[in-house]
Tab-separated table of C-alpha atoms (C1' of nucleotides) in Angstrom:
chain	number	residue	atom	x	y	z
A	1	MET	CA	92.209	97.405	117.809
A	2	ASN	CA	93.026	98.895	114.916
A	3	THR	CA	91.429	101.431	112.039
A	4	LEU	CA	89.745	99.034	110.095
A	5	SER	CA	88.261	97.349	113.205
A	6	TYR	CA	86.749	100.449	114.363
A	7	GLY	CA	85.790	100.904	110.282
A	8	LEU	CA	84.094	97.379	110.669
A	9	LEU	CA	82.230	98.726	113.815
A	10	SER	CA	80.949	101.610	112.252
A	11	LEU	CA	79.415	99.986	109.337
A	12	LEU	CA	78.090	97.461	112.294
A	13	SER	CA	76.664	100.595	113.914
A	14	HIS	CA	74.017	100.904	111.083
A	15	THR	CA	73.057	97.082	109.837
A	16	ALA	CA	74.105	93.686	110.441
A	17	ASP	CA	76.193	92.595	107.600
A	18	SER	CA	78.098	89.522	106.238
A	19	GLY	CA	81.819	89.640	105.754
A	20	TYR	CA	81.895	89.796	102.537
A	21	ASP	CA	79.414	92.730	102.245
A	22	LEU	CA	81.042	94.498	105.113
A	23	MET	CA	84.189	94.084	102.581
A	24	LEU	CA	82.556	95.536	99.403
A	25	LYS	CA	81.182	98.482	101.235
A	26	ILE	CA	84.136	99.546	103.168
A	27	GLN	CA	85.802	100.211	99.968
A	28	PRO	CA	85.180	103.590	99.534
A	29	PHE	CA	86.245	104.480	102.670
A	30	TRP	CA	88.837	102.294	103.550
A	31	PRO	CA	89.773	99.676	100.817
A	32	ALA	CA	91.108	96.065	102.503
A	33	LYS	CA	90.546	92.849	100.754
A	34	HIS	CA	88.415	89.950	102.086
A	35	SER	CA	91.504	88.230	103.767
A	36	GLN	CA	92.126	91.212	105.817
A	37	ILE	CA	88.451	91.210	106.862
A	38	TYR	CA	87.746	88.002	107.799
A	39	PRO	CA	90.235	87.262	110.097
A	40	LEU	CA	89.678	90.726	111.625
A	41	LEU	CA	85.889	89.714	112.549
A	42	ALA	CA	87.165	86.357	114.064
A	43	GLN	CA	89.044	88.844	116.039
A	44	LEU	CA	86.342	91.600	116.867
A	45	GLU	CA	84.247	88.362	117.915
A	46	SER	CA	86.832	86.509	120.418
A	47	GLY	CA	86.914	90.058	121.911
A	48	GLY	CA	83.133	90.234	122.181
A	49	TYR	CA	83.011	93.604	119.760
A	50	VAL	CA	80.841	91.552	117.678
A	51	ARG	CA	78.507	88.352	116.981
A	52	HIS	CA	77.452	86.764	114.240
A	53	THR	CA	74.717	84.307	113.189
A	54	LEU	CA	74.781	81.725	110.421
A	55	VAL	CA	72.157	82.625	107.660
A	56	VAL	CA	71.419	79.428	105.262
A	57	GLN	CA	70.809	80.043	101.350
A	58	THR	CA	69.974	77.810	98.924
A	59	ASP	CA	70.905	79.712	95.957
A	60	LYS	CA	73.686	81.592	97.455
A	61	PRO	CA	76.627	80.145	100.012
A	62	ASP	CA	75.547	80.158	103.450
A	63	LYS	CA	76.772	83.489	105.163
A	64	LYS	CA	77.859	84.621	108.745
A	65	VAL	CA	75.948	88.070	109.262
A	66	TYR	CA	77.648	89.953	111.794
A	67	SER	CA	76.182	92.559	114.507
A	68	ILE	CA	77.436	95.099	116.784
A	69	THR	CA	77.570	94.173	120.723
A	70	ASP	CA	77.144	96.829	123.541
A	71	LYS	CA	80.843	96.573	124.044
A	72	GLY	CA	81.573	97.359	120.348
A	73	LEU	CA	79.430	100.224	120.703
A	74	ASN	CA	80.809	101.674	123.561
A	75	ALA	CA	84.414	100.869	121.789
A	76	LEU	CA	83.204	102.936	119.180
A	77	ARG	CA	81.724	105.785	121.226
A	78	ASN	CA	84.958	106.202	122.756
A	79	TRP	CA	86.833	106.171	119.654
A	80	LEU	CA	84.847	108.781	118.415
A	81	THR	CA	86.587	111.084	121.473
A	82	LEU	CA	89.973	110.400	120.602
A	83	PRO	CA	92.083	112.722	118.226
A	84	THR	CA	91.878	111.573	114.560
A	85	ASP	CA	94.808	110.369	112.213
A	86	GLU	CA	95.513	112.963	109.185
A	87	PRO	CA	94.543	111.704	105.961
A	88	VAL	CA	96.903	110.020	104.124
A	89	THR	CA	96.800	109.632	100.184
A	90	ARG	CA	98.778	107.601	98.011
A	91	ASP	CA	98.837	108.798	94.256
A	92	GLU	CA	101.094	107.103	91.588
A	93	LEU	CA	100.223	109.698	89.416
A	94	VAL	CA	101.692	112.673	91.115
A	95	LEU	CA	105.129	110.751	91.175
A	96	LYS	CA	104.888	110.611	87.517
A	97	VAL	CA	103.594	114.166	86.641
A	98	PHE	CA	106.467	115.311	89.114
A	99	CYS	CA	109.460	113.442	86.261
A	100	MET	CA	106.753	113.763	83.494
A	101	GLU	CA	109.988	116.040	81.769
A	102	GLN	CA	111.462	112.615	81.566
A	103	GLY	CA	108.909	111.361	79.040
A	104	ASP	CA	107.198	111.301	76.017
A	105	PRO	CA	104.570	113.833	76.736
A	106	ALA	CA	101.850	111.909	74.693
A	107	ASP	CA	102.217	109.262	77.781
A	108	ILE	CA	101.579	112.179	80.162
A	109	ARG	CA	98.603	113.218	78.095
A	110	ARG	CA	97.514	109.552	77.984
A	111	MET	CA	97.498	109.249	81.817
A	112	LEU	CA	95.849	112.574	82.730
A	113	GLU	CA	92.711	111.628	79.905
A	114	MET	CA	92.987	108.335	82.193
A	115	ARG	CA	92.546	109.954	85.282
A	116	LEU	CA	89.871	112.248	83.414
A	117	ALA	CA	87.787	109.025	82.991
A	118	TYR	CA	88.383	107.441	85.863
A	119	CYS	CA	86.969	110.747	87.993
A	120	ARG	CA	84.213	110.643	85.508
A	121	ASP	CA	83.557	107.215	86.480
A	122	GLN	CA	83.545	107.529	90.241
A	123	LEU	CA	81.424	110.800	90.105
A	124	GLN	CA	78.625	108.905	88.230
A	125	TRP	CA	78.794	106.182	90.365
A	126	LEU	CA	78.748	108.389	93.669
A	127	GLN	CA	75.595	110.154	91.911
A	128	THR	CA	73.911	106.806	91.672
A	129	LYS	CA	74.390	105.747	94.770
A	130	MET	CA	73.262	109.197	96.194
A	131	ASP	CA	70.040	109.215	94.127
A	132	ALA	CA	69.363	105.577	95.338
A	133	TYR	CA	70.111	106.474	99.077
A	134	THR	CA	67.627	109.288	98.620
A	135	LYS	CA	64.974	107.813	97.358
A	136	LEU	CA	64.675	104.299	99.376
A	137	ASN	CA	65.474	106.728	102.577
A	138	PRO	CA	62.780	109.019	103.871
A	139	SER	CA	65.293	110.683	106.839
A	140	PRO	CA	68.666	109.740	105.793
A	141	SER	CA	71.628	109.525	107.969
A	142	PHE	CA	73.352	112.825	108.604
A	143	GLY	CA	76.446	111.363	108.303
A	144	ILE	CA	75.917	109.377	105.379
A	145	LEU	CA	74.991	112.572	103.668
A	146	LEU	CA	77.678	114.047	104.706
A	147	LEU	CA	80.392	111.331	103.743
A	148	MET	CA	78.479	111.427	100.059
A	149	GLU	CA	79.437	115.416	99.740
A	150	LYS	CA	82.731	115.117	101.038
A	151	GLY	CA	82.934	111.995	98.083
A	152	GLN	CA	81.506	114.568	95.718
A	153	PHE	CA	84.051	117.697	96.680
A	154	ALA	CA	87.674	115.577	96.494
A	155	ILE	CA	86.213	114.025	92.957
A	156	LYS	CA	85.060	116.967	91.155
A	157	ALA	CA	88.762	118.573	92.726
A	158	ASP	CA	90.529	115.996	91.010
A	159	LEU	CA	88.324	116.118	87.717
A	160	GLN	CA	89.034	119.908	87.532
A	161	TRP	CA	92.576	119.264	87.916
A	162	ALA	CA	93.177	117.061	85.481
A	163	GLU	CA	91.172	119.052	82.989
A	164	TRP	CA	93.096	121.970	84.109
A	165	ALA	CA	96.425	120.133	83.610
A	166	LEU	CA	95.336	119.028	79.999
A	167	ALA	CA	94.262	122.583	79.003
A	168	ARG	CA	97.909	123.948	80.409
A	169	LEU	CA	99.613	120.813	78.513
A	170	ASP	CA	97.477	121.983	75.001
A	171	GLU	CA	98.767	125.359	75.565
A	172	ARG	CA	102.221	124.136	75.768
A	173	GLU	CA	102.029	122.109	72.565
A	174	ALA	CA	100.502	124.799	70.649
A	175	ALA	CA	102.898	126.940	71.718
A	176	PRO	CA	106.438	126.146	69.762
A	177	GLY	CA	109.895	126.161	71.569
A	178	SER	CA	110.906	125.804	75.713
A	179	SER	CA	109.501	127.810	78.488
A	180	ARG	CA	111.668	130.528	77.362
A	181	ALA	CA	109.641	131.439	75.091
A	182	ASP	CA	107.798	134.434	76.685
A	183	GLU	CA	111.220	136.539	77.008
A	184	ALA	CA	110.809	137.920	73.223
B	1	MET	CA	111.096	97.923	92.181
B	2	ASN	CA	107.870	99.523	93.973
B	3	THR	CA	106.350	102.469	93.645
B	4	LEU	CA	108.288	104.190	96.435
B	5	SER	CA	111.508	103.323	94.136
B	6	TYR	CA	109.900	104.763	91.502
B	7	GLY	CA	109.005	107.969	93.930
B	8	LEU	CA	112.855	108.242	94.545
B	9	LEU	CA	113.998	107.919	91.032
B	10	SER	CA	111.310	110.669	90.548
B	11	LEU	CA	112.463	112.697	92.699
B	12	LEU	CA	116.412	112.101	92.092
B	13	SER	CA	115.877	112.798	88.336
B	14	HIS	CA	115.479	116.561	89.465
B	15	THR	CA	118.530	116.725	91.970
B	16	ALA	CA	120.681	114.268	93.672
B	17	ASP	CA	119.844	114.368	97.316
B	18	SER	CA	120.650	112.581	100.500
B	19	GLY	CA	118.283	109.592	102.057
B	20	TYR	CA	117.439	112.129	104.877
B	21	ASP	CA	116.295	115.304	101.977
B	22	LEU	CA	114.349	112.400	100.011
B	23	MET	CA	112.281	111.247	103.074
B	24	LEU	CA	111.432	114.704	103.806
B	25	LYS	CA	110.777	115.977	100.301
B	26	ILE	CA	108.810	112.539	99.242
B	27	GLN	CA	106.467	113.000	102.297
B	28	PRO	CA	103.248	114.681	100.537
B	29	PHE	CA	103.438	112.721	97.722
B	30	TRP	CA	104.054	109.262	99.222
B	31	PRO	CA	104.656	109.130	103.118
B	32	ALA	CA	107.557	106.846	104.198
B	33	LYS	CA	109.458	106.602	107.333
B	34	HIS	CA	113.577	106.830	107.297
B	35	SER	CA	113.662	102.967	107.996
B	36	GLN	CA	112.077	102.559	104.585
B	37	ILE	CA	114.245	104.540	102.590
B	38	TYR	CA	117.350	103.858	103.949
B	39	PRO	CA	117.253	100.071	103.089
B	40	LEU	CA	115.489	100.837	99.329
B	41	LEU	CA	118.427	103.065	98.709
B	42	ALA	CA	121.069	100.449	99.100
B	43	GLN	CA	118.732	98.566	97.472
B	44	LEU	CA	118.438	100.602	94.217
B	45	GLU	CA	122.439	101.073	94.297
B	46	SER	CA	122.964	97.512	94.085
B	47	GLY	CA	120.687	97.173	91.263
B	48	GLY	CA	122.194	99.591	89.360
B	49	TYR	CA	119.935	102.495	89.305
B	50	VAL	CA	121.637	105.250	91.749
B	51	ARG	CA	124.720	105.659	92.829
B	52	HIS	CA	125.757	107.605	96.221
B	53	THR	CA	129.347	109.833	97.176
B	54	LEU	CA	130.289	110.257	100.711
B	55	VAL	CA	129.747	114.369	101.484
B	56	VAL	CA	131.848	114.898	104.601
B	57	GLN	CA	130.261	117.641	106.535
B	58	THR	CA	131.934	119.797	109.843
B	59	ASP	CA	128.739	120.988	111.641
B	60	LYS	CA	126.390	118.056	110.741
B	61	PRO	CA	126.593	114.301	110.166
B	62	ASP	CA	128.316	113.104	107.017
B	63	LYS	CA	126.048	112.059	103.901
B	64	LYS	CA	125.491	109.890	101.222
B	65	VAL	CA	124.551	111.717	97.969
B	66	TYR	CA	122.674	109.776	95.900
B	67	SER	CA	122.132	110.560	92.166
B	68	ILE	CA	120.153	108.775	89.097
B	69	THR	CA	122.175	106.510	86.938
B	70	ASP	CA	121.294	106.163	83.334
B	71	LYS	CA	120.089	102.593	84.128
B	72	GLY	CA	117.964	104.232	86.892
B	73	LEU	CA	116.463	106.748	84.230
B	74	ASN	CA	115.792	104.285	81.976
B	75	ALA	CA	113.618	102.409	84.185
B	76	LEU	CA	112.019	105.750	84.889
B	77	ARG	CA	110.842	106.473	81.717
B	78	ASN	CA	109.802	102.989	81.024
B	79	TRP	CA	107.426	103.309	84.193
B	80	LEU	CA	106.300	106.438	82.510
B	81	THR	CA	104.539	104.367	79.956
B	82	LEU	CA	102.936	102.235	82.261
B	83	PRO	CA	99.277	101.950	83.195
B	84	THR	CA	98.980	104.243	86.304
B	85	ASP	CA	97.550	102.613	89.737
B	86	GLU	CA	94.294	104.232	91.095
B	87	PRO	CA	95.180	106.853	93.919
B	88	VAL	CA	94.124	105.410	97.575
B	89	THR	CA	93.147	107.641	100.457
B	90	ARG	CA	92.721	106.672	103.560
B	91	ASP	CA	91.145	109.170	106.078
B	92	GLU	CA	90.042	108.074	109.861
B	93	LEU	CA	87.426	110.995	109.817
B	94	VAL	CA	84.988	109.450	107.259
B	95	LEU	CA	84.495	106.171	109.193
B	96	LYS	CA	84.266	108.228	112.331
B	97	VAL	CA	81.457	110.489	109.944
B	98	PHE	CA	79.687	107.367	109.067
B	99	CYS	CA	78.995	106.346	112.925
B	100	MET	CA	78.486	110.263	114.143
B	101	GLU	CA	75.247	109.869	115.511
B	102	GLN	CA	76.604	107.334	118.137
B	103	GLY	CA	78.500	110.051	119.604
B	104	ASP	CA	78.243	113.277	121.144
B	105	PRO	CA	77.807	116.399	118.532
B	106	ALA	CA	80.356	118.000	120.648
B	107	ASP	CA	82.545	115.610	119.541
B	108	ILE	CA	81.575	115.752	116.241
B	109	ARG	CA	82.161	119.169	115.650
B	110	ARG	CA	85.734	119.545	117.179
B	111	MET	CA	86.529	116.838	114.976
B	112	LEU	CA	85.490	119.032	111.541
B	113	GLU	CA	87.061	122.329	113.281
B	114	MET	CA	90.217	120.151	114.197
B	115	ARG	CA	90.122	119.138	110.195
B	116	LEU	CA	89.440	122.615	109.228
B	117	ALA	CA	92.530	123.623	110.992
B	118	TYR	CA	94.448	120.968	109.290
B	119	CYS	CA	93.733	122.163	106.021
B	120	ARG	CA	94.336	125.757	106.583
B	121	ASP	CA	97.763	125.281	107.515
B	122	GLN	CA	98.581	122.342	104.515
B	123	LEU	CA	97.597	125.515	102.660
B	124	GLN	CA	99.302	127.860	103.913
B	125	TRP	CA	102.448	125.807	103.863
B	126	LEU	CA	101.430	125.169	100.195
B	127	GLN	CA	101.286	128.761	99.671
B	128	THR	CA	104.614	129.496	101.247
B	129	LYS	CA	106.156	126.689	99.063
B	130	MET	CA	104.845	127.674	95.924
B	131	ASP	CA	105.950	131.380	96.562
B	132	ALA	CA	109.309	130.517	97.325
B	133	TYR	CA	109.644	128.055	94.220
B	134	THR	CA	108.518	130.594	91.913
B	135	LYS	CA	110.940	133.079	92.998
B	136	LEU	CA	114.244	131.066	93.147
B	137	ASN	CA	112.895	129.755	89.891
B	138	PRO	CA	112.989	131.773	86.450
B	139	SER	CA	111.642	129.081	84.567
B	140	PRO	CA	110.097	126.512	86.837
B	141	SER	CA	109.507	122.505	86.315
B	142	PHE	CA	106.152	122.063	84.407
B	143	GLY	CA	105.317	118.866	86.255
B	144	ILE	CA	106.235	120.516	89.633
B	145	LEU	CA	103.292	123.459	88.673
B	146	LEU	CA	101.305	120.984	88.077
B	147	LEU	CA	101.510	119.228	91.494
B	148	MET	CA	101.392	122.206	93.639
B	149	GLU	CA	98.433	123.112	91.605
B	150	LYS	CA	97.182	119.709	92.142
B	151	GLY	CA	97.930	119.907	95.985
B	152	GLN	CA	95.920	122.921	96.467
B	153	PHE	CA	92.668	121.832	94.401
B	154	ALA	CA	92.516	118.746	96.875
B	155	ILE	CA	93.181	120.664	99.803
B	156	LYS	CA	90.470	123.503	99.383
B	157	ALA	CA	88.214	121.109	98.376
B	158	ASP	CA	88.502	119.017	102.008
B	159	LEU	CA	88.827	122.704	103.378
B	160	GLN	CA	85.163	123.427	101.927
B	161	TRP	CA	83.739	120.389	102.790
B	162	ALA	CA	84.609	120.597	106.357
B	163	GLU	CA	82.890	124.781	106.373
B	164	TRP	CA	80.042	122.820	104.375
B	165	ALA	CA	79.715	120.483	107.186
B	166	LEU	CA	80.120	122.481	110.009
B	167	ALA	CA	77.371	125.260	108.725
B	168	ARG	CA	75.221	121.645	108.623
B	169	LEU	CA	76.076	121.182	111.997
B	170	ASP	CA	74.835	124.881	112.876
B	171	GLU	CA	71.255	124.426	111.381
B	172	ARG	CA	70.603	121.083	112.809
B	173	GLU	CA	71.467	122.493	116.191
B	174	ALA	CA	69.621	125.654	115.486
B	175	ALA	CA	66.659	123.526	114.678
B	176	PRO	CA	64.975	121.857	117.593
B	177	GLY	CA	64.055	118.078	117.476
B	178	SER	CA	65.339	115.470	115.292
B	179	SER	CA	64.979	115.851	110.775
B	180	ARG	CA	61.276	115.119	110.750
B	181	ALA	CA	60.979	118.636	111.993
B	182	ASP	CA	60.099	120.137	108.928
B	183	GLU	CA	56.802	117.725	108.621
B	184	ALA	CA	55.232	120.662	109.916
C	1	DC	C1'	121.309	121.004	130.154
C	2	DC	C1'	117.861	119.356	127.565
C	3	DG	C1'	114.869	119.021	123.288
C	4	DG	C1'	115.317	119.192	118.564
C	5	DC	C1'	117.610	118.505	114.277
C	6	DC	C1'	121.067	116.012	111.097
C	7	DA	C1'	122.018	111.412	109.787
C	8	DT	C1'	122.522	106.771	108.959
C	9	DG	C1'	121.263	102.524	110.041
C	10	DT	C1'	118.799	97.568	112.180
C	11	DA	C1'	114.891	94.707	114.069
C	12	DA	C1'	110.504	93.701	115.222
C	13	DG	C1'	106.060	94.012	114.296
C	14	DA	C1'	101.488	95.368	112.173
C	15	DA	C1'	98.896	96.038	108.223
C	16	DG	C1'	98.026	94.750	103.708
C	17	DT	C1'	98.143	92.226	99.301
C	18	DT	C1'	98.476	88.306	96.358
C	19	DA	C1'	97.850	83.868	95.728
C	20	DC	C1'	96.096	78.943	97.422
C	21	DA	C1'	91.654	76.519	97.964
C	22	DT	C1'	86.547	75.558	97.713
C	23	DG	C1'	82.418	75.305	95.327
C	24	DA	C1'	77.353	76.182	93.713
C	25	DT	C1'	74.644	79.479	90.883
C	26	DT	C1'	73.483	82.517	87.006
C	27	DC	C1'	74.355	84.695	82.802
C	28	DA	C1'	76.174	85.351	78.015
D	1	DT	C1'	81.700	76.403	78.423
D	2	DG	C1'	83.617	79.789	80.276
D	3	DA	C1'	83.775	83.790	83.416
D	4	DA	C1'	81.487	86.713	87.304
D	5	DT	C1'	78.866	86.891	91.865
D	6	DC	C1'	78.211	84.725	96.034
D	7	DA	C1'	81.010	83.367	99.915
D	8	DT	C1'	84.346	82.056	103.501
D	9	DG	C1'	88.806	81.073	104.796
D	10	DT	C1'	94.623	80.196	105.413
D	11	DA	C1'	99.752	81.053	103.887
D	12	DA	C1'	103.212	83.877	102.096
D	13	DC	C1'	104.439	87.707	101.210
D	14	DT	C1'	105.444	92.881	100.630
D	15	DT	C1'	104.984	97.164	102.533
D	16	DC	C1'	104.487	100.873	106.340
D	17	DT	C1'	105.403	101.903	110.989
D	18	DT	C1'	107.398	101.578	115.660
D	19	DA	C1'	111.375	101.191	118.186
D	20	DC	C1'	116.416	100.228	118.975
D	21	DA	C1'	120.981	102.430	118.558
D	22	DT	C1'	124.521	106.243	117.770
D	23	DG	C1'	126.457	110.961	118.210
D	24	DG	C1'	127.553	115.978	117.471
D	25	DC	C1'	125.773	120.063	116.813
D	26	DC	C1'	122.396	124.462	117.843
D	27	DG	C1'	119.248	127.413	120.388
D	28	DG	C1'	116.294	128.394	124.396
DNA sequence: CCGGCCATGTAAGAAGTTACATGATTCA
DNA sequence: TGAATCATGTAACTTCTTACATGGCCGG
């Protein structure tokens, strides 16, 4: 039972879902490909944590809809009491920023602008999700509200940093000479 | 040449360093164990991107100090022009929050308090690093300044979210009944 | 004297990605 | 007609973690 397994159980504790949909839904929280999800679900099923029923569809391929079992729920509850791993962020951008003096300033600028655009996209996507969710739901899940808020906090921080960094780049380019220019 | 390889080259573009020190320094940016770093450095050396000299020490074990070559610098510069992968954050906490209705509210509270403490630690650690760096350095690297700021933005966002979440938990516990309590 | 730090490495295993494989429907 | 979505699966590979292995120095 690894973290991704618990992630799947966590999703299934809200609603039964196909492997495909689980794969899509877990992306914002714990990115994983279908090639990782499908075998894991089979494993969880053989362990008795989930069970599936085949749902036949005419317009689309048939699907396996998984639901969590009592054993799965118990495992989930126990997991909640265990200590939580520290978060890990892997961002290629920070490695690039670290050695940015080696490259063309125009490349750095482009990099930061790309990040800015990415953040705006993410923020808008989240906003849409939040609107849709709160409209469709009379008394929403407290956990989901917390998460959507968490996502917003994180994206906004990244966005604000990118803006701040670009502003500092502008300052730099406006001022002639190197960082020792203020020694006048 | 994977991202970690470029990360090592990025660090080495500032100062020559031992595998051990590189391992320690890269943790905040791209966590990796020594068992991954050492073979990679050997590989980078056989590819001509870095070279090492043996530094004999009396009080401590001898070490291999790696420095970047021209070929390494060129590879680094080229990498800076390439498109940057999107950042990935994996945080077990979000998976737990998603299904928190399944568990004891006291567990959730403990979880959030742990996160809060972790964030405060991280923030203090960063502050210390920033102070030390800016004091020791007359004209600091622009890249490093940007990064330290980025770290602060991210940690503060996480911290503020945790505080906000705990406040909401308090509200919940103060109000009797469920979310339908406001239907009075 | 025991645990932690320094310092390097290998081996085995788990986790994650990319590619291979299939096939119907829908939209431009 | 060609690409995207839905839907499931396996195989090969890369990446990352844990464990094995060694050994001196230092502080409590």
